[in-house]
Short mmCIF file of C-alpha atoms and ligand atoms in Angstrom, two decimals:
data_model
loop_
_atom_site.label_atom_id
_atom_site.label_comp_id
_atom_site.label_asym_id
_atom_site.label_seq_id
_atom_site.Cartn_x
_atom_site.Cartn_y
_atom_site.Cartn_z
CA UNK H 1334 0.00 0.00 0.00
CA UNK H 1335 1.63 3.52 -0.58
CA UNK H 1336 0.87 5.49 2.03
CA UNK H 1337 1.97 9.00 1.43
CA UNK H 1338 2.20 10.67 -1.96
CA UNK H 1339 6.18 11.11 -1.99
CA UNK H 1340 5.86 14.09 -4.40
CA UNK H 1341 3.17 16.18 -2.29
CA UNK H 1342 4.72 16.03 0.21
CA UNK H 1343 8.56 17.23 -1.06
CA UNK H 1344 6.12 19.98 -2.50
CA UNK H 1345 5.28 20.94 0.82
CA UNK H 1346 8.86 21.63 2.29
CA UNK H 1347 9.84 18.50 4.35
CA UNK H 1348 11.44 19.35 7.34
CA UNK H 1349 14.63 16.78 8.08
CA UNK H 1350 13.71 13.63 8.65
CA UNK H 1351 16.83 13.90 11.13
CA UNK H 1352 14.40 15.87 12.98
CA UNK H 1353 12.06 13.03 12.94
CA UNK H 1354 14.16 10.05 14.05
CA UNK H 1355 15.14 11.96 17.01
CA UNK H 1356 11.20 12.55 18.03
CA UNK H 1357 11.22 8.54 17.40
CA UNK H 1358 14.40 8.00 19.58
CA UNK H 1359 12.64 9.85 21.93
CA UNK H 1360 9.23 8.19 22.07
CA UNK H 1361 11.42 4.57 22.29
CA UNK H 1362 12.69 5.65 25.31
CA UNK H 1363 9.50 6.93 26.75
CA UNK H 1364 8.69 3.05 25.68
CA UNK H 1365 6.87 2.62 22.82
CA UNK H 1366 8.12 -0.62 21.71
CA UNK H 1367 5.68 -1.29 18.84
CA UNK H 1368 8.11 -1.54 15.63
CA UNK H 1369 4.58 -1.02 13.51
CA UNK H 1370 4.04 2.28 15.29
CA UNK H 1371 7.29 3.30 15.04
CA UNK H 1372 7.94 3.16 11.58
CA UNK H 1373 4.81 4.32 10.74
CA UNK H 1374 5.75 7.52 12.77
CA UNK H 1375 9.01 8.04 11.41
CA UNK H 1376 7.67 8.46 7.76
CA UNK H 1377 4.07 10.83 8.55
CA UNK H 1378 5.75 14.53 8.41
CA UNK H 1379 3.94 16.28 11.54
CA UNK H 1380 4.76 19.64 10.57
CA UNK H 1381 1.94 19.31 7.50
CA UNK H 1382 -0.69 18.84 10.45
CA UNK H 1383 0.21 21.92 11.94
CA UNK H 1384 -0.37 26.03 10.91
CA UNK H 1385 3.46 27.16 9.18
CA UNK H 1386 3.75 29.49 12.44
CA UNK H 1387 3.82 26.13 15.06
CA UNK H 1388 6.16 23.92 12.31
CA UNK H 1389 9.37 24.50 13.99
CA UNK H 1390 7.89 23.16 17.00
CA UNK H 1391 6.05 20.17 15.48
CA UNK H 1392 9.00 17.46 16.35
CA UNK H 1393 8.42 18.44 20.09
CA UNK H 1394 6.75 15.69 22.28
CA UNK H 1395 3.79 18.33 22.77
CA UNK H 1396 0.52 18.47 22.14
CA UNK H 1397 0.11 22.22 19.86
CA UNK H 1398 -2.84 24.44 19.38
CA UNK H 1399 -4.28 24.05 15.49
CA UNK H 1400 -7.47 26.84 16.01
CA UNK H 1401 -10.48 26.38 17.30
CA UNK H 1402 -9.47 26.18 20.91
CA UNK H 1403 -8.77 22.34 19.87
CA UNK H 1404 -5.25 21.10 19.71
CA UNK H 1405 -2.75 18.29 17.66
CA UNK H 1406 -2.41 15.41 20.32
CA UNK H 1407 0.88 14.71 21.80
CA UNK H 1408 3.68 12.44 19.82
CA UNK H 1409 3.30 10.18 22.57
CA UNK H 1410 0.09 10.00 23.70
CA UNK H 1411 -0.30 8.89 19.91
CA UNK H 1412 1.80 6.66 19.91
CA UNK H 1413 0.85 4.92 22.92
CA UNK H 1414 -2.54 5.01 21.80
CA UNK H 1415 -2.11 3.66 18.43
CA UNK H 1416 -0.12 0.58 19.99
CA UNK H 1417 -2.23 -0.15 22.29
CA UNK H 1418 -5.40 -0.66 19.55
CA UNK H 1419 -3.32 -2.65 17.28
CA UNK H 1420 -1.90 -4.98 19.85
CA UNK H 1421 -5.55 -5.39 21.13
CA UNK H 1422 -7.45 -6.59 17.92
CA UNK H 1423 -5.56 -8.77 15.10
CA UNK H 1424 -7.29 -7.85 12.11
CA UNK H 1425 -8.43 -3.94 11.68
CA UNK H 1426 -9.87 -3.75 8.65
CA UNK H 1427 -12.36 -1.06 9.52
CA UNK H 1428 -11.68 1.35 12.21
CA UNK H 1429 -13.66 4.01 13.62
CA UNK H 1430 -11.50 7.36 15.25
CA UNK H 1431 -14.20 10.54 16.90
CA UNK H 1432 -12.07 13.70 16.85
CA UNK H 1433 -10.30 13.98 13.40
CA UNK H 1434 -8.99 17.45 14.79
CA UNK H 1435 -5.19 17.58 12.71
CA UNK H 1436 -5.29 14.74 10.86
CA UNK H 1437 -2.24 13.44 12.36
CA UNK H 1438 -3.56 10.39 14.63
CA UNK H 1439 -5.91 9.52 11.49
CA UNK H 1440 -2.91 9.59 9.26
CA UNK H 1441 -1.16 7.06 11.38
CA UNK H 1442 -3.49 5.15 11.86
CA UNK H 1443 -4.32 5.22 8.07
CA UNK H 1444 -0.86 3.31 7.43
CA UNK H 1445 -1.56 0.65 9.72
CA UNK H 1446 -5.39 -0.25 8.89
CA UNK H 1447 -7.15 -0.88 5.74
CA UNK H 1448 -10.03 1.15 6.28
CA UNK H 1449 -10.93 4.29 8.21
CA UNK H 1450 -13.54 6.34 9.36
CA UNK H 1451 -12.91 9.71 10.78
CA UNK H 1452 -15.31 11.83 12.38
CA UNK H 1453 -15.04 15.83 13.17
CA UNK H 1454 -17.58 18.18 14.57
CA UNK H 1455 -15.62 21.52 14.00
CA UNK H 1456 -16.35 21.97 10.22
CA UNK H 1457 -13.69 24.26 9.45
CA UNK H 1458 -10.94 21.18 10.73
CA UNK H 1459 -13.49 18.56 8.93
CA UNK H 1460 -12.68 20.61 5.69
CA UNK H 1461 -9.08 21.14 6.20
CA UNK H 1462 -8.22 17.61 6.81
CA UNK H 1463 -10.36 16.12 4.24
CA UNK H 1464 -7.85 18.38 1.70
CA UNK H 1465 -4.99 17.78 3.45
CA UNK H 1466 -5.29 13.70 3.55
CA UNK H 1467 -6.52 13.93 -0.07
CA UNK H 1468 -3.50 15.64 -1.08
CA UNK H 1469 -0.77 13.42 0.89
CA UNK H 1470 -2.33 10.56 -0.89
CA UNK H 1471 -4.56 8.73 1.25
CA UNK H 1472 -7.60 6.61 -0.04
CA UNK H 1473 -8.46 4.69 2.60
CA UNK H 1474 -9.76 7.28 4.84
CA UNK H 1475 -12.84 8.47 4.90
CA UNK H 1476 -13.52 12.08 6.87
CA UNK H 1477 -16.84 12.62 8.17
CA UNK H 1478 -18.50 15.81 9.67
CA UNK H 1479 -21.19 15.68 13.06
CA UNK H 1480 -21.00 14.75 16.41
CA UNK H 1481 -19.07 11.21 17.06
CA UNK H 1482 -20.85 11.14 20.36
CA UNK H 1483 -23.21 8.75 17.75
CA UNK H 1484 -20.59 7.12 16.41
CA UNK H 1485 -20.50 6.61 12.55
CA UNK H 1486 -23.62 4.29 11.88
CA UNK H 1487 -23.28 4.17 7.99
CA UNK H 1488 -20.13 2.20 8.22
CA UNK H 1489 -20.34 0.42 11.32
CA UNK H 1490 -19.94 -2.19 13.09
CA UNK H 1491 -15.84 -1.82 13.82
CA UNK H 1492 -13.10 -3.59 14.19
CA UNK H 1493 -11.57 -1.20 16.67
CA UNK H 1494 -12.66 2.44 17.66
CA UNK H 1495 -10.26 5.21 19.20
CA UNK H 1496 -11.75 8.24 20.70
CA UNK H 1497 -9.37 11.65 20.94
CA UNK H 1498 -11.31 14.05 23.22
CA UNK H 1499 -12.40 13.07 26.54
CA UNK H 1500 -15.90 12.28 27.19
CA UNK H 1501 -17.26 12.24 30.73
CA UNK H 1502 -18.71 8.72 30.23
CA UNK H 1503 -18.13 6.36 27.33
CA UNK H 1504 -21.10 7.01 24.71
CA UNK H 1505 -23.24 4.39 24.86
CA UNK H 1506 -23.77 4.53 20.53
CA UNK H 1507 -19.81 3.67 20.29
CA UNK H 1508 -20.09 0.38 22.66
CA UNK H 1509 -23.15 -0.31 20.21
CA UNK H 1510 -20.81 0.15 16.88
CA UNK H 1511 -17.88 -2.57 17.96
CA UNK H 1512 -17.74 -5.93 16.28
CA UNK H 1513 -18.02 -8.95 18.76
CA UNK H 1514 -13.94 -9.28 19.41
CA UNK H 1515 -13.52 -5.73 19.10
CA UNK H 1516 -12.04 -3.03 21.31
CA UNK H 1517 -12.46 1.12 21.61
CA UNK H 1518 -9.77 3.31 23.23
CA UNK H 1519 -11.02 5.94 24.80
CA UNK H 1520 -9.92 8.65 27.57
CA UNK H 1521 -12.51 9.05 30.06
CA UNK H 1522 -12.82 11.69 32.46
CA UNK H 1523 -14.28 15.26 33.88
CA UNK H 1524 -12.66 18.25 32.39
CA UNK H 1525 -11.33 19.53 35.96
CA UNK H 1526 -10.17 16.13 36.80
CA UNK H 1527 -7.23 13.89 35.71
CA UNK H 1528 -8.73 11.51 32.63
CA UNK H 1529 -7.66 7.57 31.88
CA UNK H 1530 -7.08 6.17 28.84
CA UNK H 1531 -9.59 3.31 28.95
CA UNK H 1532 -9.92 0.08 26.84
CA UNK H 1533 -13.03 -1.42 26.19
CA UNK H 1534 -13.61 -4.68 24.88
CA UNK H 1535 -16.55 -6.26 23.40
CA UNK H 1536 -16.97 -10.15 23.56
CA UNK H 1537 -20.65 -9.88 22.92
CA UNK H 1538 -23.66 -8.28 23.56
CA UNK H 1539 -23.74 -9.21 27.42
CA UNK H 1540 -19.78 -9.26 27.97
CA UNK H 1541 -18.25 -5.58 27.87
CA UNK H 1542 -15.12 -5.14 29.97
CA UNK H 1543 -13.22 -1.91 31.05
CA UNK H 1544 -9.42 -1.56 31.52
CA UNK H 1545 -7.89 1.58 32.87
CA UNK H 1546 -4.21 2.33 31.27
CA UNK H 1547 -2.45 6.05 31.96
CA UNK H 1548 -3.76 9.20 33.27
CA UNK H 1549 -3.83 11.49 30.16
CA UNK H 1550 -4.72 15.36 29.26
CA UNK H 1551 -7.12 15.64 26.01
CA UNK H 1552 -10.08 18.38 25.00
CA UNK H 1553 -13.59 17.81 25.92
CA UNK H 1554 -15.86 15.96 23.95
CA UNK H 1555 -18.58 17.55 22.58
CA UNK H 1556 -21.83 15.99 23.38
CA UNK H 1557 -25.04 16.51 22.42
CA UNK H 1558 -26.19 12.28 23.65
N1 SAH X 334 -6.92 13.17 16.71
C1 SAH X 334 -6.67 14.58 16.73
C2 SAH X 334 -6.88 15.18 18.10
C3 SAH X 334 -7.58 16.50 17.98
S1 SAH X 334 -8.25 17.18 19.45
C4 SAH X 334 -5.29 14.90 16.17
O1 SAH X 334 -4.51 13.98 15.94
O2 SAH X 334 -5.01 16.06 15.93
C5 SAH X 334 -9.85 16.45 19.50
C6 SAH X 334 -10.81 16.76 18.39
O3 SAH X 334 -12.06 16.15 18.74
C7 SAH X 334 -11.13 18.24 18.18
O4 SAH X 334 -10.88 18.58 16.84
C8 SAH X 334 -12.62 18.35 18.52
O5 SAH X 334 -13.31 19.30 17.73
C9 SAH X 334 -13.11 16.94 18.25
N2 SAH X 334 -14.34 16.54 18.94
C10 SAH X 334 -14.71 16.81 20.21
N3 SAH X 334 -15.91 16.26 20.48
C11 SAH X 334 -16.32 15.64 19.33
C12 SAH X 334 -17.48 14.91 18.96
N4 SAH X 334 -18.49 14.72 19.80
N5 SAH X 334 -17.56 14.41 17.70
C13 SAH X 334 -16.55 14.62 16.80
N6 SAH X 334 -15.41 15.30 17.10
C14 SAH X 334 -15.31 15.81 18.33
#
């Protein structure tokens, strides 16, 4: 599968990818041990999911603002996301993320699945990452606009589903939109309070379990459930 359109993306003024391997060195020693996730990471230029003004700073292990009070997750928080779904479900061949925001989590995740769904409720974001994945070369994303706290119905059910804004409670639609064998990560939490990444995993119907993993920091989640 090619993943990124080579040519776009020289277009666009790629920063070093010196600058890269040492984010990568960095996140390896924070412990991400996935090989997947870190190649993947290595190759997707971060400073394309950012406004020009933040670029120098995109190779920083920091979350940045990108507008809209909303802001391009952390490196590492990614990263640690990202392994934990794929070591969690074998095959993803249709995965479900709320909270396009950047881009950037979608367009890892888009080199590591065959199919996925991508839901934003800011439009103006919706719009500019539809371009902005259309022009690095991705096809097998698909970018949706409305509120996630429904989940993505037309496409559903999912192999896997990762939420990136922090819901108070788990929305009961996204439980309802995971294969049998499936899992969602999610961070779960009030706004004032320290959130958790969570895992849930569906065996059936009647078997949901809950796993609590890190304490994290992400934007609310808009809900209108
Ligand atoms: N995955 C993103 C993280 C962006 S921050 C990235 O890699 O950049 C979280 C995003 O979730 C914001 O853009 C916010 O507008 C969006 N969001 C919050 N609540 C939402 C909801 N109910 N449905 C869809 N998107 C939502």
């Amino acid at each position: 599968m090619r993943i990124i359109d080579e040519q776009a993306i020289k277009g666009m003024g790629m920063t070093s990818q010196r600058t890269r391997d040492r984010l990568i060195d960095r996140l390896q020693q924070k412990g991400i041990s996935n090989l997947d996730v870190l190649r993947i990471m290595r190759r997707v230029p971060r400073h394309l999911f950012v406004d020009e003004a933040m670029s120098s700073r995109s190779y920083e292990d920091a979350s940045l603002p990108i507008g809209h009070g909303q802001t391009i997750s952390q490196p590492y928080i990614v990263a640690r996301m990202t392994e934990l779904l794929i070591e969690q479900v074998e095959n993803l061949d249709n995965v479900l993320e709320i909270g396009t925001g950047s881009a950037y989590q979608a367009a890892i995740l888009g080199g590591l699945v065959k199919n996925l769904h991508t839901v934003e409720v800011i439009p103006e974001l919706y719009r500019h990452s539809r371009d902005l994945l259309y022009k690095l070369g991705y096809r097998n994303i698909r970018t949706h606009l409305g509120d996630g706290s429904w989940g993505w119905k037309e496409a559903a059910p999912y192999d896997a589903i990762i939420v990136t804004a922090a819901p108070d409670e788990i929305p009961k639609a996204l439980i309802e939109q995971l294969k049998d064998g499936a899992s969602m990560i999610i961070p779960v939490g009030a706004q004032n309070s320290t959130q958790k990444l969570q895992i849930v995993t569906r065996k059936n119907k009647n078997d949901i379990s809950v796993t609590e993993h890190e304490s994290v920091v992400f934007v609310p989640f808009v809900s209108s459930e």
